[in-house]
Structure formats: structure tokens, C-alpha cells
Coordinates of C-alpha atoms and ligand atoms in Angstrom, one line a residue:
M264 CA 12.1 -17.3 31.8
L265 CA 10.6 -14.1 30.5
E266 CA 10.3 -12.7 34.0
A267 CA 13.4 -10.6 33.6
L268 CA 11.7 -8.7 30.8
R269 CA 9.1 -7.0 33.0
D270 CA 11.3 -4.0 33.9
R271 CA 12.1 -3.4 30.2
L272 CA 8.5 -3.4 29.0
S273 CA 6.3 -0.4 29.2
S274 CA 3.8 -0.4 32.0
E275 CA 0.9 -0.8 29.5
T276 CA 2.2 -4.1 28.2
V277 CA 0.6 -7.1 29.7
L278 CA 2.9 -10.1 30.5
R279 CA 1.6 -13.0 32.5
S280 CA 2.6 -16.6 33.1
D281 CA 0.3 -19.7 33.1
E282 CA -2.5 -18.0 31.2
P283 CA -5.7 -20.0 30.6
L284 CA -6.4 -20.0 26.9
A285 CA -9.8 -21.6 26.6
R286 CA -11.7 -18.4 27.2
R287 CA -9.6 -16.7 24.5
T288 CA -11.0 -19.1 21.9
T289 CA -14.5 -19.4 20.5
L290 CA -14.4 -23.2 21.0
G291 CA -13.6 -22.8 24.7
V292 CA -11.3 -25.7 25.2
G293 CA -7.6 -26.2 26.1
G294 CA -5.1 -25.5 28.8
R295 CA -2.7 -22.8 29.8
A296 CA 0.1 -21.1 28.0
R297 CA 3.4 -20.8 29.8
W298 CA 3.6 -17.1 28.8
Y299 CA 1.1 -14.6 27.5
A300 CA 1.6 -11.0 26.4
E301 CA -0.3 -8.1 25.1
P302 CA 2.3 -5.6 23.9
S303 CA 1.5 -2.0 23.8
S304 CA 4.0 -1.0 21.1
V305 CA 6.1 -2.4 18.2
D306 CA 9.2 -2.1 20.5
D307 CA 7.6 -4.2 23.2
L308 CA 6.4 -6.7 20.6
L309 CA 10.0 -7.0 19.3
L310 CA 11.5 -7.3 22.7
L311 CA 9.1 -10.1 23.6
S312 CA 9.5 -12.1 20.4
R313 CA 13.3 -11.7 20.5
E314 CA 13.5 -12.8 24.1
A315 CA 11.4 -15.8 23.4
A316 CA 13.5 -16.7 20.3
G317 CA 16.6 -16.4 22.4
A318 CA 15.1 -18.8 25.0
G319 CA 14.0 -21.3 22.4
L320 CA 10.4 -20.6 23.3
P321 CA 7.9 -20.8 20.3
V322 CA 5.7 -17.7 19.8
F323 CA 2.1 -18.0 18.7
Y324 CA 0.2 -14.9 17.6
L325 CA -3.3 -15.1 18.7
G326 CA -6.2 -13.2 17.2
R327 CA -9.8 -13.8 18.2
G328 CA -9.1 -17.6 18.6
S329 CA -11.9 -18.5 16.3
N330 CA -10.1 -20.9 14.1
L331 CA -8.0 -22.5 16.8
L332 CA -7.9 -25.6 18.9
V333 CA -5.8 -25.4 22.0
M334 CA -4.6 -28.7 23.5
D335 CA -5.0 -29.4 27.2
G336 CA -1.6 -29.5 28.8
P337 CA 0.5 -26.6 29.9
I338 CA 1.9 -25.4 26.6
E339 CA 5.4 -24.2 26.4
V340 CA 4.8 -21.1 24.3
L341 CA 4.6 -17.4 24.4
V342 CA 1.2 -16.4 23.2
I343 CA 1.1 -12.8 21.9
R344 CA -2.2 -11.0 21.3
L345 CA -2.4 -7.6 19.7
N346 CA -5.2 -6.3 21.8
H347 CA -3.9 -3.0 23.0
P348 CA -5.7 0.0 21.5
C349 CA -2.5 0.8 19.4
W350 CA -3.3 -2.3 17.3
R351 CA -7.0 -1.5 17.0
R352 CA -7.1 1.6 14.9
V353 CA -8.9 2.0 11.6
E354 CA -7.9 4.9 9.4
V355 CA -9.9 5.8 6.3
L356 CA -7.7 6.8 3.4
P357 CA -8.7 8.3 0.0
D358 CA -9.9 6.1 -2.9
G359 CA -11.7 3.5 -0.8
L360 CA -8.7 2.4 1.1
L361 CA -8.7 1.6 4.8
R362 CA -5.6 1.2 7.0
T363 CA -6.4 -1.2 9.8
G364 CA -4.4 -2.5 12.8
A365 CA -4.1 -6.3 13.1
G366 CA -6.1 -6.3 16.3
V367 CA -9.2 -4.7 14.8
R368 CA -12.2 -7.0 14.9
L369 CA -13.7 -7.7 11.5
R370 CA -17.0 -6.7 12.8
E371 CA -15.6 -3.3 13.8
L372 CA -14.0 -2.9 10.4
C373 CA -17.3 -3.6 8.7
G374 CA -19.0 -1.0 10.9
E375 CA -16.5 1.6 9.8
A376 CA -16.9 0.7 6.2
L377 CA -20.7 0.9 6.6
R378 CA -20.4 4.4 8.1
R379 CA -18.2 5.5 5.2
G380 CA -20.4 4.0 2.5
L381 CA -17.6 1.6 1.5
A382 CA -19.1 -1.5 0.0
G383 CA -17.8 -5.0 -0.7
L384 CA -16.3 -5.9 2.7
E385 CA -19.6 -7.3 4.0
F386 CA -18.5 -10.9 3.7
L387 CA -16.1 -10.3 6.6
E388 CA -18.7 -9.2 9.1
G389 CA -19.8 -12.6 10.3
I390 CA -16.3 -14.0 10.7
P391 CA -15.6 -13.9 14.4
G392 CA -12.0 -12.9 13.9
T393 CA -9.4 -10.1 13.9
V394 CA -7.8 -8.6 10.9
G395 CA -4.5 -10.2 11.8
G396 CA -6.1 -13.7 12.2
A397 CA -8.1 -13.2 8.9
L398 CA -4.8 -12.4 7.1
R399 CA -3.0 -15.3 8.6
M400 CA -5.8 -17.7 7.6
N401 CA -6.9 -15.9 4.4
A402 CA -10.4 -16.1 6.1
G403 CA -13.4 -16.3 3.8
A404 CA -17.1 -16.5 3.8
M405 CA -20.0 -15.9 1.4
G406 CA -17.8 -16.4 -1.6
G407 CA -15.3 -13.8 -0.6
W408 CA -11.9 -14.1 1.0
M409 CA -9.6 -11.7 2.8
F410 CA -6.8 -11.4 0.2
E411 CA -9.3 -10.2 -2.4
V412 CA -9.4 -6.9 -0.6
V413 CA -5.8 -6.6 0.6
E414 CA -3.5 -4.0 -0.9
S415 CA -0.5 -4.5 1.5
V416 CA 0.4 -5.9 4.8
R417 CA 3.0 -4.6 7.3
V418 CA 4.7 -7.6 9.0
L419 CA 7.2 -8.2 11.7
N420 CA 9.5 -11.0 10.7
G421 CA 10.9 -13.6 13.0
D422 CA 14.3 -11.9 12.9
G423 CA 12.7 -8.7 14.1
G424 CA 12.7 -6.8 10.8
E425 CA 9.6 -4.9 9.8
R426 CA 8.5 -5.1 6.2
L427 CA 5.7 -3.7 4.0
L428 CA 4.6 -6.5 1.6
K429 CA 2.4 -5.6 -1.3
R430 CA -0.3 -8.0 -2.3
E431 CA 1.8 -9.2 -5.3
E432 CA 4.6 -10.2 -2.9
L433 CA 2.5 -12.4 -0.7
H434 CA 1.8 -16.1 -1.4
Y435 CA -1.7 -16.9 -0.3
G436 CA -4.3 -19.5 -1.1
Y437 CA -7.3 -21.2 0.4
R438 CA -7.0 -20.6 4.2
H439 CA -3.3 -19.8 4.2
C440 CA -0.7 -17.1 3.6
R441 CA 2.8 -18.4 3.5
E442 CA 4.5 -15.2 4.8
L443 CA 2.3 -15.1 7.9
R444 CA 3.0 -18.7 9.0
E445 CA 6.0 -17.3 11.0
A446 CA 5.7 -13.5 10.8
C447 CA 3.2 -11.4 12.6
A448 CA 0.9 -9.0 10.7
L449 CA 0.9 -5.6 12.3
E450 CA -1.4 -3.7 10.0
A451 CA -2.9 -3.9 6.5
V452 CA -4.3 -1.6 3.9
L453 CA -7.5 -2.9 2.4
R454 CA -9.4 -1.7 -0.6
A455 CA -13.2 -1.7 -0.5
P456 CA -14.3 -2.8 -3.9
G457 CA -17.0 -0.1 -4.2
R458 CA -19.3 2.5 -2.7
A459 CA -22.9 2.2 -1.8
E460 CA -25.7 3.7 0.3
A461 CA -25.6 2.6 3.9
Q462 CA -29.0 1.0 3.4
N463 CA -27.8 -1.2 0.6
I464 CA -24.8 -2.3 2.6
R465 CA -27.0 -3.1 5.5
E466 CA -29.2 -5.3 3.3
V467 CA -26.2 -7.3 2.2
L468 CA -25.1 -7.7 5.8
H469 CA -28.5 -8.8 6.8
R470 CA -28.7 -11.4 4.0
Y471 CA -25.4 -12.9 5.1
Q472 CA -26.4 -12.9 8.7
E473 CA -29.6 -14.8 7.9
H474 CA -27.7 -17.3 5.8
R475 CA -25.2 -17.9 8.6
H476 CA -27.9 -18.2 11.3
A477 CA -29.8 -20.7 9.2
T478 CA -26.8 -22.9 8.3
Q479 CA -24.3 -22.7 11.2
P480 CA -24.6 -23.7 14.8
K481 CA -24.9 -21.3 17.7
E482 CA -23.0 -23.4 20.2
P483 CA -19.3 -22.7 20.8
S484 CA -17.2 -24.0 17.9
A485 CA -14.0 -23.2 16.0
G486 CA -15.9 -22.6 12.7
C487 CA -15.3 -25.1 10.0
I488 CA -13.0 -27.8 11.3
F489 CA -11.9 -29.2 7.9
K490 CA -10.9 -27.5 4.7
N491 CA -13.3 -28.2 1.9
P492 CA -12.0 -31.0 -0.4
E493 CA -11.6 -30.1 -4.0
G494 CA -15.0 -29.6 -5.7
D495 CA -17.1 -30.5 -2.6
S496 CA -18.0 -29.2 0.9
A497 CA -16.6 -31.1 3.9
G498 CA -19.9 -30.4 5.7
R499 CA -21.9 -32.1 2.9
V500 CA -19.6 -35.1 2.9
I501 CA -19.9 -35.6 6.6
D502 CA -23.6 -35.1 6.5
R503 CA -24.1 -37.6 3.6
L504 CA -22.3 -40.2 5.6
G505 CA -24.6 -39.7 8.6
L506 CA -21.9 -38.5 10.9
K507 CA -23.7 -35.6 12.4
G508 CA -24.3 -36.0 16.1
T509 CA -21.2 -38.2 16.5
R510 CA -19.7 -37.5 19.9
V511 CA -16.5 -37.9 21.8
G512 CA -17.0 -36.7 25.4
D513 CA -18.4 -33.2 25.2
A514 CA -17.3 -32.7 21.6
E515 CA -20.0 -33.2 19.0
V516 CA -20.4 -33.0 15.3
S517 CA -23.1 -30.3 14.9
S518 CA -26.4 -31.4 13.7
V519 CA -26.8 -28.1 11.9
H520 CA -23.6 -28.2 9.9
G521 CA -21.4 -31.3 9.5
N522 CA -18.2 -29.4 9.4
F523 CA -18.6 -27.8 12.8
I524 CA -17.5 -29.5 16.0
I525 CA -19.4 -27.9 18.9
N526 CA -18.5 -27.9 22.6
R527 CA -21.3 -29.2 24.7
G528 CA -19.9 -27.6 27.7
G529 CA -16.9 -29.4 29.1
A530 CA -15.0 -30.6 26.0
T531 CA -11.3 -31.0 26.2
G532 CA -8.7 -30.6 23.4
T533 CA -8.1 -34.4 23.5
E534 CA -11.8 -35.0 22.9
V535 CA -12.0 -32.6 20.0
V536 CA -8.9 -34.2 18.4
G537 CA -10.5 -37.7 19.0
L538 CA -13.6 -36.6 17.2
V539 CA -11.6 -35.1 14.3
R540 CA -9.8 -38.4 13.9
R541 CA -13.0 -40.4 14.1
V542 CA -14.8 -38.3 11.5
R543 CA -11.7 -38.2 9.3
D544 CA -11.2 -42.0 9.5
E545 CA -14.8 -42.7 8.8
V546 CA -14.9 -40.3 5.8
W547 CA -11.8 -42.0 4.4
K548 CA -13.2 -45.5 4.9
Q549 CA -16.5 -44.8 3.4
S550 CA -15.7 -42.4 0.6
R551 CA -11.9 -42.3 0.1
V552 CA -12.0 -38.5 0.7
E553 CA -9.0 -37.3 2.8
L554 CA -10.2 -34.4 4.9
E555 CA -7.5 -31.9 6.1
P556 CA -8.0 -29.9 9.3
E557 CA -8.5 -26.2 8.7
V558 CA -8.2 -25.0 12.3
L559 CA -4.8 -24.3 13.7
L560 CA -3.7 -26.5 16.6
L561 CA -1.7 -25.1 19.5
G562 CA 0.2 -27.4 21.7
A563 CA 0.7 -30.2 19.1
N564 CA 1.0 -30.8 15.4
W565 CA -1.9 -32.2 13.3
E566 CA 0.6 -34.4 11.4
D567 CA 1.6 -36.2 14.7
L568 CA -2.1 -36.7 15.7
L569 CA -3.8 -37.8 12.6
Ligands
EPU172 N1 -24.2 -28.9 3.4 C1 -24.9 -30.1 3.7 N2 -24.8 -30.5 5.0 C2 -24.1 -29.9 6.0 C3 -23.4 -28.7 5.7 C4 -23.5 -28.2 4.4 O1 -25.5 -30.7 2.9 O2 -24.1 -30.3 7.1 C5 -24.2 -28.4 2.0 C6 -25.0 -27.1 2.0 O3 -26.4 -27.3 1.8 C7 -24.4 -26.4 0.7 C8 -23.0 -26.9 0.7 O4 -22.9 -28.1 1.6 O5 -25.0 -26.9 -0.4 C9 -22.0 -25.8 1.2 O6 -22.4 -25.4 2.6 P1 -22.1 -24.0 3.1 O7 -22.7 -23.0 2.3 O8 -22.4 -24.0 4.6 O9 -20.6 -23.8 2.9 P2 -19.3 -24.6 3.4 O10 -18.5 -24.9 2.1 O11 -19.7 -25.7 4.2 C10 -17.8 -22.5 3.6 C11 -16.7 -22.1 4.5 C12 -17.3 -21.4 5.8 C13 -18.2 -20.2 5.4 C14 -19.3 -20.8 4.5 C15 -20.2 -19.7 4.0 C16 -14.9 -23.7 4.4 C17 -14.3 -24.9 5.0 N3 -16.0 -23.3 5.0 O12 -18.5 -23.5 4.3 O13 -16.2 -20.9 6.5 O14 -18.7 -19.6 6.5 O15 -18.7 -21.4 3.3 O16 -19.7 -18.9 3.1 O17 -14.3 -23.2 3.5 C18 -14.6 -21.5 8.2 O18 -13.8 -21.5 7.3 O19 -14.3 -21.7 9.4 C19 -16.0 -21.3 7.8 C20 -17.0 -21.4 8.7

């Protein structure tokens, strides 16, 4: 269906059909996407998204795949990943500002901030994501969250228009940003809250790393699977009810942190969904708390599965 595009795309743009997605996620489950592209310019990104829209093919913008559960079947979708070097630039601006492409890894961004003595972005370092994904999800850790440090985001709308949205124009909250549900973040300007000696920044990074290593599993996972319910932590709730270790096939509730589902090796999307349902049902039955999934689902809708 998108085959005809090849001649119109630059030679640096990747376009493939039937692309396995499991290896593009941190959880490592799921099937193939009908189409997969890594555009090398805004023009090619536009061309791809317009062509897909014209063909009635949904588009999914993939970051690092760290907060994502991919279903098993062949998925009728065009997955677009901003992985070309043109999306991975970080530019240091005056006054503690950084312009960063959507494909930049948060870890790389934090490395750049460290080199420049820019402090206050350390909470992002341990999130295994890209800037684009972190914007889409308003990713957070260690008490901080992405939109705290965002000045503006340049987006590509579904209709192909490019817009620069200031922080005040964006509607974001816990793990979501309304404008980025459909649109694609191209780049953002972030403001580092302060300045510090590299040594001090390193100490904060180290403290966060230690905390993460002590409290989160090392096995493949999609991070926290549920949003925290108002006033509590989903992990604590699941733990309290003795649900750690619950297993469906190769998907298992981590014994380290109750809100992580780990892949024991050969888990499938169906098994992970089965485990999400089991945990959710049990939590509801035993404590009348309704847990909502945090991870995005590709290839199905949570509303249809829960
Ligand atoms: N707890 C338990 N048992 C568990 C897990 C946690 O009792 O199995 C308790 C902890 O002892 C602690 C409390 O629950 O008292 C909160 O735990 P934690 O500090 O691990 O934070 P969280 O609320 O479970 C949130 C984010 C994480 C982020 C951490 C660290 C959500 C859903 N999760 O987890 O984000 O890394 O804080 O800042 O908001 C993610 O969103 O994917 C994610 C991993």
C-alpha cells in the first residue's frame, strides 16, 4: 500500500513492511507492524503520514518503546520512529535552555546537561525513553515530570501542519498530553531549572540510580503497567494483596515491584493482557480500587480488553 512511496522518499528514509516490533520495545513482546518507517526529514515524515491517512492506515509514533505493549497479530499500522540523526540533535541555547530533537534519548540529554553544568533534569536520566515519548506520556520519575521543564514543543499535526506550542497552550497531566495523542512531537525546548557543578549533578544521578536499582526489576518490562490511583501507589496495592509472582504464561508480576510486569523470556501480548486483567480484577474484588493501565497498547484498545 505504501510501496509506491519509495521513489518519492529520500534514500536515507527507511521504509519496510512486516516489521517485527518486539525488539523495538523494552518488554519485548508483540507481533509485526504492516509498515515501518524512519523518516530522514520533515518532508518525508509528512509524506508518510499523509499517504497513510489517505489509505486509512493508522499511524503510531514510536519512541524507545518503553511504555508500550504490542499485541501479537500482524498490526495494520504504520509505525514511524524518529531515529534518523536529524531528530537526535541537542542544541544548547542561552539561559539554561536546550533545544532537543524528539528522537534524542533522555539519557543522552542528561549527559549533555551534565557536561554543560545544567541541573534539574536528573530525574529523566533513568527513564528508558526518547524526548518524543516522554512528551507524549509526560513521563516522570523521582518526583519530577517532563512538562515541568518544557518551554515549548514543535508538533506535526495530523493534517500536516507544523505548529510551535508554548507550554501554556498544551494540556497535560499525569502521564498524558492531549495535543500529542494524535500529533507528533518533532522537537522541544526545555529549561534546566538551575546550574550546578558536574560533581553535584553526578551525585544526584547516582542517588536516583541506586533508588531505581533497589526498587525496580532488571528483567524486561514496560515500566509501571498501571497509573497510580489517587493517593496511593499501584505497586503498593498489588503488593499488599499478595499478587506479586502471579503469572500468565511467561508474563509475571515482578517480585521486586508490584506495578511491573516482567517478561520471563517468551511472553506474548495476549499473556501480558491476561495478567493485566487478572491483577486488575483481583484488586477490584479485594479492595474496590480500579486500576487503569498506564502503558500504551498497540494493536488493540484497552477499553475493549478490560
Ligand atoms: N511499594 C510497595 N510494594 C511494591 C512497590 C512499591 O510497598 O511492590 C511502595 C514503596 O515502598 C513506596 C511506594 O509504594 O513506599 C511508592 O513506590 P515507588 O517509589 O516505587 O513509586 P511508584 O509510585 O510505584 C512511581 C512511578 C514510576 C517511577 C517511580 C520512582 C507511576 C505509575 N510510577 O512509581 O514510574 O519510576 O515513581 O519515581 O507513576 C512508570 O511510570 O513507568 C514508572 C516506572
